[in-house]
Short mmCIF file of C-alpha atoms and ligand atoms in Angstrom, two decimals:
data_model
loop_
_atom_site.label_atom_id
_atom_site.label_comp_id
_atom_site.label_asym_id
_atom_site.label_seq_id
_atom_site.Cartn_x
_atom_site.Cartn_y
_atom_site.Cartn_z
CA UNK A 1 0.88 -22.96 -16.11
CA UNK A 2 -1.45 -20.88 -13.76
CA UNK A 3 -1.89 -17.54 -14.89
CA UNK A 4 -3.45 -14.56 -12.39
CA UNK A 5 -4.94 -11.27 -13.62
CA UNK A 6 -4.23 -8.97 -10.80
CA UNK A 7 -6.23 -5.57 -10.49
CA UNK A 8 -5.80 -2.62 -8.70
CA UNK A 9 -8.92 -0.36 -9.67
CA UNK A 10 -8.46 3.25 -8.64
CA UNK A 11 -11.75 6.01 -9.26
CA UNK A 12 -10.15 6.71 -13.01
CA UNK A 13 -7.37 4.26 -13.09
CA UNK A 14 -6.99 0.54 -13.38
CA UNK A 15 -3.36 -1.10 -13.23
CA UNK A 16 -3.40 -5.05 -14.09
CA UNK A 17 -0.49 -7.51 -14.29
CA UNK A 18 -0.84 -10.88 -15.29
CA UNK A 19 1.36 -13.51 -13.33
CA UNK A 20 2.29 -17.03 -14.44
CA UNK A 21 2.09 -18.13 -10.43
CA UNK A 22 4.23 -21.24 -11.12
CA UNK A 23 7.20 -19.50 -11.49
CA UNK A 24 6.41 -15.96 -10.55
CA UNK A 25 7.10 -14.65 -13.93
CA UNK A 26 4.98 -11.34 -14.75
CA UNK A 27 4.01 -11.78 -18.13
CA UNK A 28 2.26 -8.84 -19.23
CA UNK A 29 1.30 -5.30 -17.19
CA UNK A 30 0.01 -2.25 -18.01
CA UNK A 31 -1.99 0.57 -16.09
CA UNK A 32 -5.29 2.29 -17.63
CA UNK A 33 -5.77 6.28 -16.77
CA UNK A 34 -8.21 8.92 -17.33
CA UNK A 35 -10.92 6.15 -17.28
CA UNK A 36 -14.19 8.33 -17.98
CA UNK A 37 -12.77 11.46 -17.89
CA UNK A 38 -11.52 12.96 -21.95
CA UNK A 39 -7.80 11.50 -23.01
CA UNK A 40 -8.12 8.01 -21.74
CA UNK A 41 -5.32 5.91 -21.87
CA UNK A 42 -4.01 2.25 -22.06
CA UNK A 43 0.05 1.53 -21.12
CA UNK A 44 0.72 -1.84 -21.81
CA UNK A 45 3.76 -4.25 -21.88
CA UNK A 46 4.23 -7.82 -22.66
CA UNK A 47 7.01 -9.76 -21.71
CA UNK A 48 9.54 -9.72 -24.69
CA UNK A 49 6.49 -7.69 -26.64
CA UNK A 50 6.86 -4.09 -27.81
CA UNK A 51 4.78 -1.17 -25.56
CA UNK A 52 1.19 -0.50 -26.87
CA UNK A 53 -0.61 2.23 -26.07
CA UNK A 54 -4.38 2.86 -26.91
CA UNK A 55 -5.82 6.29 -26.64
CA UNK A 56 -9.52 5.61 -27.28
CA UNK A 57 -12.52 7.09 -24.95
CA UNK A 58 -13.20 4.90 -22.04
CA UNK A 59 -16.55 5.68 -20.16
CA UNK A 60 -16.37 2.87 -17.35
CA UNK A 61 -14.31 0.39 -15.57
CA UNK A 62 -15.97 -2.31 -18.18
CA UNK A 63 -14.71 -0.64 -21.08
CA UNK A 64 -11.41 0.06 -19.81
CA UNK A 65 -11.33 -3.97 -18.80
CA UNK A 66 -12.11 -4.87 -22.31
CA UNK A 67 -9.41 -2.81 -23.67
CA UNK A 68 -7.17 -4.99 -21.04
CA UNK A 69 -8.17 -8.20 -22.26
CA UNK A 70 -8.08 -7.40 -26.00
CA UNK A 71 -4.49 -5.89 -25.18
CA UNK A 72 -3.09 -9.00 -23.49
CA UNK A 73 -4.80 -11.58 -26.29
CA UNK A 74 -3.38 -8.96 -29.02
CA UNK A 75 -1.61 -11.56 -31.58
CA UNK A 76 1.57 -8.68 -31.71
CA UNK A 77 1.44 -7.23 -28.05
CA UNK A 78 -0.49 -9.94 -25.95
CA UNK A 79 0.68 -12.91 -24.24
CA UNK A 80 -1.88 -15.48 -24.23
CA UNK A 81 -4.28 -16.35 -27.07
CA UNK A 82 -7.60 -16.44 -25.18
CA UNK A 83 -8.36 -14.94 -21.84
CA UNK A 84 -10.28 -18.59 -21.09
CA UNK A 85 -6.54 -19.05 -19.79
CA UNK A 86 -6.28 -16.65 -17.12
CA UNK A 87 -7.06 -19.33 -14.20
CA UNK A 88 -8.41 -16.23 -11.26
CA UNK A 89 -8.22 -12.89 -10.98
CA UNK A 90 -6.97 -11.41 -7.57
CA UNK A 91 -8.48 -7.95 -6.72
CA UNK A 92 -7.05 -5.16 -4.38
CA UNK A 93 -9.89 -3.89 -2.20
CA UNK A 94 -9.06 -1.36 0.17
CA UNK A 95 -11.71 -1.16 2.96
CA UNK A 96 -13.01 -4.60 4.91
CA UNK A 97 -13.44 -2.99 8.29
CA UNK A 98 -14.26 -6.25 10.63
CA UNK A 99 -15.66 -8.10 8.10
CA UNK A 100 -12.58 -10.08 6.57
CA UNK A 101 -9.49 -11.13 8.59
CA UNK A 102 -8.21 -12.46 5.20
CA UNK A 103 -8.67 -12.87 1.76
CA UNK A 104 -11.82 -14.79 0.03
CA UNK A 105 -13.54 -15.81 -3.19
CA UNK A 106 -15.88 -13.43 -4.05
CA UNK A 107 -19.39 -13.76 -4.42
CA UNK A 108 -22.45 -11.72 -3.72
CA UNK A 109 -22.16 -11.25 0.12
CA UNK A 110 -18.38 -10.34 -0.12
CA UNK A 111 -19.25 -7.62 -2.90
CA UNK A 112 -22.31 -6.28 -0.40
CA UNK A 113 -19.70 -6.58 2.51
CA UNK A 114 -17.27 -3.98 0.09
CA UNK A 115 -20.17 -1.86 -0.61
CA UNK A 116 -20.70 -1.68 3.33
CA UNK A 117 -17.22 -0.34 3.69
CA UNK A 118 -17.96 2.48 1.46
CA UNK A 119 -18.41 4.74 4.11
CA UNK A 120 -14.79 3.89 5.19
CA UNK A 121 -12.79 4.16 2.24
CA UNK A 122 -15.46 6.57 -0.03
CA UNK A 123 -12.52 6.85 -2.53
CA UNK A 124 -11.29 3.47 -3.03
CA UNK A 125 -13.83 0.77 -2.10
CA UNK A 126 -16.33 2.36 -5.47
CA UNK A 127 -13.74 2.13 -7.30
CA UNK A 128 -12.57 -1.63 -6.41
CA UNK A 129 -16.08 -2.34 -6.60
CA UNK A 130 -16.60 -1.46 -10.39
CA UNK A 131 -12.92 -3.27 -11.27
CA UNK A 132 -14.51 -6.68 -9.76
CA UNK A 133 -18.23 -5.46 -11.99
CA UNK A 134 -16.63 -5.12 -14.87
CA UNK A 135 -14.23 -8.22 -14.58
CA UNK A 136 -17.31 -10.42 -13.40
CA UNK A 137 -19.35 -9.08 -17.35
CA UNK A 138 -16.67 -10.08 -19.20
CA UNK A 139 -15.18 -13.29 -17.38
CA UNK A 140 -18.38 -14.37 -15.53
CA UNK A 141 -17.03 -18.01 -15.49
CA UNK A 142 -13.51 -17.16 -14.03
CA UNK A 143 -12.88 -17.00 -10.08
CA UNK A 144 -12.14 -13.79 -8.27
CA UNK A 145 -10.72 -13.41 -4.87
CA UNK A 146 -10.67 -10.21 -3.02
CA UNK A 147 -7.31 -9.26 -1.26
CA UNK A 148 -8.09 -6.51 1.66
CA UNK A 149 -5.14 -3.62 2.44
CA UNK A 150 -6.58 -3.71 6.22
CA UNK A 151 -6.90 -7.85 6.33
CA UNK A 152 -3.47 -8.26 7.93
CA UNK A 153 -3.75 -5.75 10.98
CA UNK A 154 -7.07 -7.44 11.90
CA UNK A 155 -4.75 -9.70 14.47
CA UNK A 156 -4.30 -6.21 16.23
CA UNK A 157 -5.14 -6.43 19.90
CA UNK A 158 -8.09 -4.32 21.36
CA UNK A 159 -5.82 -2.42 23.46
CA UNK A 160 -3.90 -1.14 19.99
CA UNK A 161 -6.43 -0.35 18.01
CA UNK A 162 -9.53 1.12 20.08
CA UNK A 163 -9.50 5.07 20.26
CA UNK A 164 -9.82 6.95 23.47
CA UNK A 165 -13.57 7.72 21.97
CA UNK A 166 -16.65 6.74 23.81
CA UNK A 167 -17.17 2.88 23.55
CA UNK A 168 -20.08 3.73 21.22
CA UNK A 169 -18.34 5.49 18.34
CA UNK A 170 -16.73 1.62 18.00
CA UNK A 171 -19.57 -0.56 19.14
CA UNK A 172 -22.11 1.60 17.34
CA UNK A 173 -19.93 2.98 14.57
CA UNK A 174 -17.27 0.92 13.78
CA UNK A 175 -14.61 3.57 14.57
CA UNK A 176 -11.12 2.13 15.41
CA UNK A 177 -7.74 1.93 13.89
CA UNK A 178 -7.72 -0.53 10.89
CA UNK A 179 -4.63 0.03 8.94
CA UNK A 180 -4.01 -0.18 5.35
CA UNK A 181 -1.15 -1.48 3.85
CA UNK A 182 -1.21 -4.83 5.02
CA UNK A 183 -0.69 -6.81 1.75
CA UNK A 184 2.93 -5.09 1.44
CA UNK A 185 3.26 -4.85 5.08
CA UNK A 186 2.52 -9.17 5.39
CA UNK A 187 4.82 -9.68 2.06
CA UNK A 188 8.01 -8.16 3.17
CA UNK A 189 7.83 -9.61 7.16
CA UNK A 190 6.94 -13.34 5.52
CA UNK A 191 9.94 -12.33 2.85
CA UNK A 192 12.20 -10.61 5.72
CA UNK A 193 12.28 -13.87 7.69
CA UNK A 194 12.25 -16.34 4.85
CA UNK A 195 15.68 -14.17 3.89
CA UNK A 196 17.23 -14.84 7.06
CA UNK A 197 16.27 -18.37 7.84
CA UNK A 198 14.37 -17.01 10.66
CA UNK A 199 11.14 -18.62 11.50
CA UNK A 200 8.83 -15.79 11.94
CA UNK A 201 7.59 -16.44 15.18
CA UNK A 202 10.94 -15.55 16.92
CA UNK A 203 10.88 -12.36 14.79
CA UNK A 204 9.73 -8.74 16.73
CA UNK A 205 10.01 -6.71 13.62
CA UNK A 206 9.11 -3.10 12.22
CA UNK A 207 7.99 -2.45 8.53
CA UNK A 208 8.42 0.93 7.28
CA UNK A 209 6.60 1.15 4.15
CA UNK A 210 7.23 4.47 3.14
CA UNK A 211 5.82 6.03 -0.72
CA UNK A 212 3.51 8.43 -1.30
CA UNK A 213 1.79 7.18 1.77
CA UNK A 214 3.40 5.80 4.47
CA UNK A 215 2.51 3.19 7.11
CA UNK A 216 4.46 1.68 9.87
CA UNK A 217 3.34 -1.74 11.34
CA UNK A 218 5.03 -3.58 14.33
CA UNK A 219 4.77 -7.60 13.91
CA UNK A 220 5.50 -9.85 16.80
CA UNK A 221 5.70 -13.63 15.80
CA UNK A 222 4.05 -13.05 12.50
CA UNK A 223 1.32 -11.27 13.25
CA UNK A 224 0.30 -7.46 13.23
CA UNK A 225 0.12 -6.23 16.64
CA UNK A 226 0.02 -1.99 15.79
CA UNK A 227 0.39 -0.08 12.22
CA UNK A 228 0.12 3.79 12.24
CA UNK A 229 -2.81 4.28 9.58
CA UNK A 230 -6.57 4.56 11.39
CA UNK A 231 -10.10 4.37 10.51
CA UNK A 232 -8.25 5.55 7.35
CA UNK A 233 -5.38 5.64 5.46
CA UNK A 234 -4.95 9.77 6.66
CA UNK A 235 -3.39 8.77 10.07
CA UNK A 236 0.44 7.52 11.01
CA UNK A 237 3.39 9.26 9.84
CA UNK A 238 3.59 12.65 7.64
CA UNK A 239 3.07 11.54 3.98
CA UNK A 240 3.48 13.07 0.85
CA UNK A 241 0.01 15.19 0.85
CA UNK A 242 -1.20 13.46 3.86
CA UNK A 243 -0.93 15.22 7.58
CA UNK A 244 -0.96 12.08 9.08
CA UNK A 245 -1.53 12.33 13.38
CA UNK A 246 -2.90 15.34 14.58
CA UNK A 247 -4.55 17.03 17.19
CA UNK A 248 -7.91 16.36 16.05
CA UNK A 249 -8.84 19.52 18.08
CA UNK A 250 -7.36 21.09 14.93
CA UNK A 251 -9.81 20.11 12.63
CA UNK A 252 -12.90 21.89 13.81
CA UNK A 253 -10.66 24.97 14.21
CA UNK A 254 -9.28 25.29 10.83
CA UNK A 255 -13.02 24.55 9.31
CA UNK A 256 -13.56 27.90 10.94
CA UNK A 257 -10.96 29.75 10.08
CA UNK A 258 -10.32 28.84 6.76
CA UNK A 259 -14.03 28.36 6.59
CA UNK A 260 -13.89 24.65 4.89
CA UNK A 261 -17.18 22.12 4.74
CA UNK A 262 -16.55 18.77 5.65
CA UNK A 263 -15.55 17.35 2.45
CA UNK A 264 -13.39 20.34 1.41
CA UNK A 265 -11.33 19.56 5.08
CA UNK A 266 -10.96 16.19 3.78
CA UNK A 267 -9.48 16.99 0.84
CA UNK A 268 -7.41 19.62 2.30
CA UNK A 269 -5.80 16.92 4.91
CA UNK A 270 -5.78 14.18 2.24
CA UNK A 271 -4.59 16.64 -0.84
CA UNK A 272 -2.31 19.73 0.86
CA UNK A 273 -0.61 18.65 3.55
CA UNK A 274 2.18 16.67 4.57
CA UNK A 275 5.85 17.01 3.04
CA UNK A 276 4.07 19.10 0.42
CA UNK A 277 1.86 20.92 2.62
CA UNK A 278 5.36 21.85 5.06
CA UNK A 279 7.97 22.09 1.97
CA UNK A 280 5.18 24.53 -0.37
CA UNK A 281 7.49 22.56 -3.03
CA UNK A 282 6.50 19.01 -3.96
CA UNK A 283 5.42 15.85 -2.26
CA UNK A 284 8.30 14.00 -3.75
CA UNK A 285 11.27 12.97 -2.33
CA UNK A 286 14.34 13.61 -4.53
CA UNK A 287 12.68 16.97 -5.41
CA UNK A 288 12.62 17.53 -1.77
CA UNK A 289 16.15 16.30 -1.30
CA UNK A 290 17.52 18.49 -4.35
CA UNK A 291 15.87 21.66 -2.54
CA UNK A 292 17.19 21.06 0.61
CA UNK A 293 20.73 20.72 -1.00
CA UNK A 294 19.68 24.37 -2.54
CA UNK A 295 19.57 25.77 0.70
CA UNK A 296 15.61 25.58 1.16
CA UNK A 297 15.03 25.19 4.47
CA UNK A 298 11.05 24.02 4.22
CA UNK A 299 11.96 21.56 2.10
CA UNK A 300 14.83 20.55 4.71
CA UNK A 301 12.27 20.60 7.75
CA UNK A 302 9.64 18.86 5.99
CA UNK A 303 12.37 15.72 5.32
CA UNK A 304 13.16 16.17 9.23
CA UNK A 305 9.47 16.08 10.15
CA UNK A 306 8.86 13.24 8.33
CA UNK A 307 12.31 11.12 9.41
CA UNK A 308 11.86 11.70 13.03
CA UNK A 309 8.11 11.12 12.57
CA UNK A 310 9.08 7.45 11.42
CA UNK A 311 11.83 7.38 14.32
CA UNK A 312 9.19 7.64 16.72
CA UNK A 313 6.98 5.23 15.84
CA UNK A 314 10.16 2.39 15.67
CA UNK A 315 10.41 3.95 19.38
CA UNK A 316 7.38 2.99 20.00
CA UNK A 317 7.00 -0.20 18.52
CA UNK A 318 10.30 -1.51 20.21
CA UNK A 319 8.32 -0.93 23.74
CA UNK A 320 5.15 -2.36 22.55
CA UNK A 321 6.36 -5.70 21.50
CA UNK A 322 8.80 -5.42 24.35
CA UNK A 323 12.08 -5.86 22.22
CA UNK A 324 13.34 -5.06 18.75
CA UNK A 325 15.18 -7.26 15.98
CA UNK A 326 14.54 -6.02 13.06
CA UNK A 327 13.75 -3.13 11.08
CA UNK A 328 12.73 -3.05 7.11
CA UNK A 329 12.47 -0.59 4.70
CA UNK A 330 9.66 -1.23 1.18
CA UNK A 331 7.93 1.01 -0.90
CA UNK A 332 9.14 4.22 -2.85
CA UNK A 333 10.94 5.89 -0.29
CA UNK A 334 11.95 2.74 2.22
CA UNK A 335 13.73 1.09 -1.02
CA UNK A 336 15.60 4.11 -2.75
CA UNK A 337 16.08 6.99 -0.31
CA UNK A 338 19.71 6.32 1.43
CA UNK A 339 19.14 9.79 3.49
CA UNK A 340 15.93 9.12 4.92
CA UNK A 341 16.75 6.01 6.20
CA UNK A 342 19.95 6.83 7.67
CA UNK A 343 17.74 9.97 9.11
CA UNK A 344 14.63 8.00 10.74
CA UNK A 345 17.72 5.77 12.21
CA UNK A 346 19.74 8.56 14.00
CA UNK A 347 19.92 8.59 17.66
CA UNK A 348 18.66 4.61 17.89
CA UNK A 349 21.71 3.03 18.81
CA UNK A 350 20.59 2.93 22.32
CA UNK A 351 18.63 0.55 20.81
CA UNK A 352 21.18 -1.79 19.13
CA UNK A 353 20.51 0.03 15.84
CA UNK A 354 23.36 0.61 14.10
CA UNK A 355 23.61 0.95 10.18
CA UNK A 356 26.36 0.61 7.55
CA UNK A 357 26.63 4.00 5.72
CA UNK A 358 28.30 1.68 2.83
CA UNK A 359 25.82 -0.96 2.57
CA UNK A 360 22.80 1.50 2.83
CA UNK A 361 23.94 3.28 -0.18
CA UNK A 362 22.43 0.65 -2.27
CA UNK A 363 18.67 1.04 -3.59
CA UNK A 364 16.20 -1.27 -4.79
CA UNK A 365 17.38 -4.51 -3.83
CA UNK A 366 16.54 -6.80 -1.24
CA UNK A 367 19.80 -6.80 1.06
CA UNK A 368 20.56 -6.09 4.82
CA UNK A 369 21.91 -2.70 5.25
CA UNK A 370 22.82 -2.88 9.18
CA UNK A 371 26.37 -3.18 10.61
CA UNK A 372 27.98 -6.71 11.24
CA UNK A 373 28.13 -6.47 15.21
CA UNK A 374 24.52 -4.23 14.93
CA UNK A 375 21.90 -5.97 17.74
CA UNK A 376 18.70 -5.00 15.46
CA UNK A 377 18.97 -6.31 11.96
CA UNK A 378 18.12 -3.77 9.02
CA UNK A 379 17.08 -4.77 6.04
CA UNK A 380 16.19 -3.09 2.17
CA UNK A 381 13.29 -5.12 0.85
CA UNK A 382 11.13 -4.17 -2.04
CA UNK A 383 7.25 -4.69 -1.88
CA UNK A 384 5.36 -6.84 -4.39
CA UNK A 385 2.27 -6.56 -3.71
CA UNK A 386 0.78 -7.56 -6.51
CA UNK A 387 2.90 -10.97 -6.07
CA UNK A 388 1.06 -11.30 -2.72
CA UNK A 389 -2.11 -10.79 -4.20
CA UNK A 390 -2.09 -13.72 -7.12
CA UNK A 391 -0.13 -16.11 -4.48
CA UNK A 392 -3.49 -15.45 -2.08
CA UNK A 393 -5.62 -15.52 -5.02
CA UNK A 394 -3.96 -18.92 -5.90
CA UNK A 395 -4.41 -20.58 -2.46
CA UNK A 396 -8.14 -20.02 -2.65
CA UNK A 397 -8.49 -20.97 -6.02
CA UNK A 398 -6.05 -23.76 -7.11
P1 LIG B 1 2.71 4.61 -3.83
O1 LIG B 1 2.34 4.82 -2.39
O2 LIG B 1 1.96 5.51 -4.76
O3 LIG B 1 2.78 3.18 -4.26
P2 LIG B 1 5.58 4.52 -4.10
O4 LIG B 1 5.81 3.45 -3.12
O5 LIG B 1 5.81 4.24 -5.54
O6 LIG B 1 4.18 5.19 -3.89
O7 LIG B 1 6.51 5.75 -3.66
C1 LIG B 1 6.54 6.91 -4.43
C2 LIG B 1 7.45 7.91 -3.76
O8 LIG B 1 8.74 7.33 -3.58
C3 LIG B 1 7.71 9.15 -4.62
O9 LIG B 1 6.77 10.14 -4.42
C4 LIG B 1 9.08 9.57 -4.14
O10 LIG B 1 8.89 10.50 -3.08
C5 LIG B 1 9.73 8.34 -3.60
N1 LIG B 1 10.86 7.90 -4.41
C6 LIG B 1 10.85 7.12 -5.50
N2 LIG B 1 12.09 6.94 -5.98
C7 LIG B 1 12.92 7.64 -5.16
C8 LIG B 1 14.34 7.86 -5.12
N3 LIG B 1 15.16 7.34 -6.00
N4 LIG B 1 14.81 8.63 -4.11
C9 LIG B 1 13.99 9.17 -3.21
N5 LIG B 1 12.65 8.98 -3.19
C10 LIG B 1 12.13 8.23 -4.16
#
């Protein structure tokens, strides 16, 4: 038995599952909210356990964590009797900029190099930050590995992912396209081709991972060669509350006229925008879709801005890589919305894309939805990121 404690630290949230890595089972998870803020609260769920919930005030990330480990050595809801046996604990870190081109262990220059990338990922990298602190107080003895969202698009060339800035804002300030995304984005291409037989150099393939935020990445042989998300993970396609690509002439304007600080244009970008910001309804999907059956027509033209959106980028990904063969769906959206797939696929069969309007009916599973005689091969399959995470976590530490 191996057993991984995986964490996904959030500002006020902290969602942990605990893997037995020998045989991929996921023997306990849970997800902590409202951590120092009033009403916090502990979900968890042991395999073959009843669901305990704890409603006790959390101040920090180390509290929070101790609730965690008390929850999964509970004698009635846990699943192991001491947390000596958790073997590592894998940690999703959003923001490595340069510094990491894959996952490590982490010690004091890795946690520096995260604090570095604050100014990159202001939201998330704090927050991952704290999940490592307070995992490192209360399992000092217990290896940690760091798993970066923008690892996987570090094989991107120059050409893809400099911006048409002065050389300075990159060689002086680190601006450039990054990406995000890339655990989910490097799970389902590795899982894609292992599906088909395929090895994955001979695979030119587009990931759509489409949830609440959306990414697109093209890998050729493997590798990342472009994704849609920048500097940050505000760029690509429309997203739920994200405006993804815009003229950035637009942002100084609207600071003007809607007279905005810096910060509050963040948040309106980040917070306002995107299928909610068009629709004025919701950034989900199905509430969108049931709208749009209503008659709404924003909600209906913020489901076409966001399919054709995705369309163009599989456009564009074909003629960077120089050929297409195959196209996946992950992630909220990619795995369970029929409509939007068939949508962001309309008017590529010049392409070879061709779909089966039986076979992409299903949702959730891991299955090729593409016509028999179709050239490009399109497949359903869901993420796992956190199944990425503890396998890296287990090749650095086993
Ligand atoms: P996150 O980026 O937070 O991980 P997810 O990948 O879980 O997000 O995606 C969440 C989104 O997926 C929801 O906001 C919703 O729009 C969409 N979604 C989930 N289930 C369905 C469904 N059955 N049909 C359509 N859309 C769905």
């Amino acid at each position: 038995m191996y057993y991984i404690l995986v964490i996904n630290a959030g500002s006020s949230s902290l969602k942990y599952q605990l893997i037995n890595i020998e045989n991929t089972d996921v023997l306990a998870k849970g997800l902590v909210e409202r951590i120092g803020i009033e009403g916090s609260i502990l979900t968890h769920k042991g395999q073959g356990k009843e669901k305990l919930v704890i409603e006790e005030p959390m101040s920090d990330h180390k509290q929070a964590m101790g609730h965690v480990l008390h929850a999964l050595t509970d004698p009635k809801f846990g699943v192991i009797s001491d947390m000596s046996q958790i073997n590592a604990v894998g940690h999703r870190i959003l923001h490595a900029a340069e510094k990491f081109t894959q996952s490590v262990i982490i010690n004091d220059a890795v946690t520096d190099a995260i604090r570095d990338c604050i100014k990159f990922g202001p939201l998330h990298n704090p927050a991952n930050l704290m999940g490592i602190e307070a995992c490192q107080s209360i399992m000092p003895n217990t290896p940690m590995v760091a798993v970066f969202d923008t690892a996987f698009h570090q094989t991107m060339p120059k050409k893809a992912y400099l911006y048409g800035l002065s050389y300075d804002a990159y060689s002086e300030y680190g601006i450039r396209r990054y990406g995000f995304h890339g655990t989910s984005h490097k799970y389902v291409s590795a899982r894609y081709a292992k599906l088909v037989g395929k090895d994955k150099k001979d695979i030119k393939l587009v990931t759509c991972h489409l949830g609440n935020g959306s990414s697109m990445c093209a890998v050729d042989g493997g590798i990342c060669v472009d994704t849609s998300m920048g500097l940050t993970p505000l760029a690509g396609v429309v997203m739920g509350t994200r405006c993804g690509d815009i003229d950035p002439a637009i942002v100084p304007y609207l600071m003007k006229e809607m007279k905005l600080d810096p910060d509050q244009m963040s948040t309106y970008m980040n917070k306002k925008c995107g299928v909610l910001g068009i629709s004025g309804i919701s950034s989900d999907f199905r509430d969108l879709a049931a709208a749009a059956k209503e008659g709404n027509e924003r909600a209906a033209l913020a489901l076409e801005v966001f399919c054709y959106g995705v369309k163009k980028y599989i456009g564009a990904y074909a003629a960077a890589m120089g050929g297409l063969d195959a196209i996946v769906f992950t992630a909220g959206i990619g795995e369970n919305d029929s409509a939007v797939r068939a949508n962001c696929l309309k008017g590529l069969e010049f392409l070879g894309v061709k779909l089966d309007t039986q076979l992409n009916q299903m949702r959730g599973k891991e299955m090729r939805i593409s016509s028999a005689d179709s050239k490009v091969d399109i497949w359903c399959v869901p993420t796992n990121e956190e199944l990425e995470i503890a396998n890296q976590t287990y090749e650095l530490c086993k």
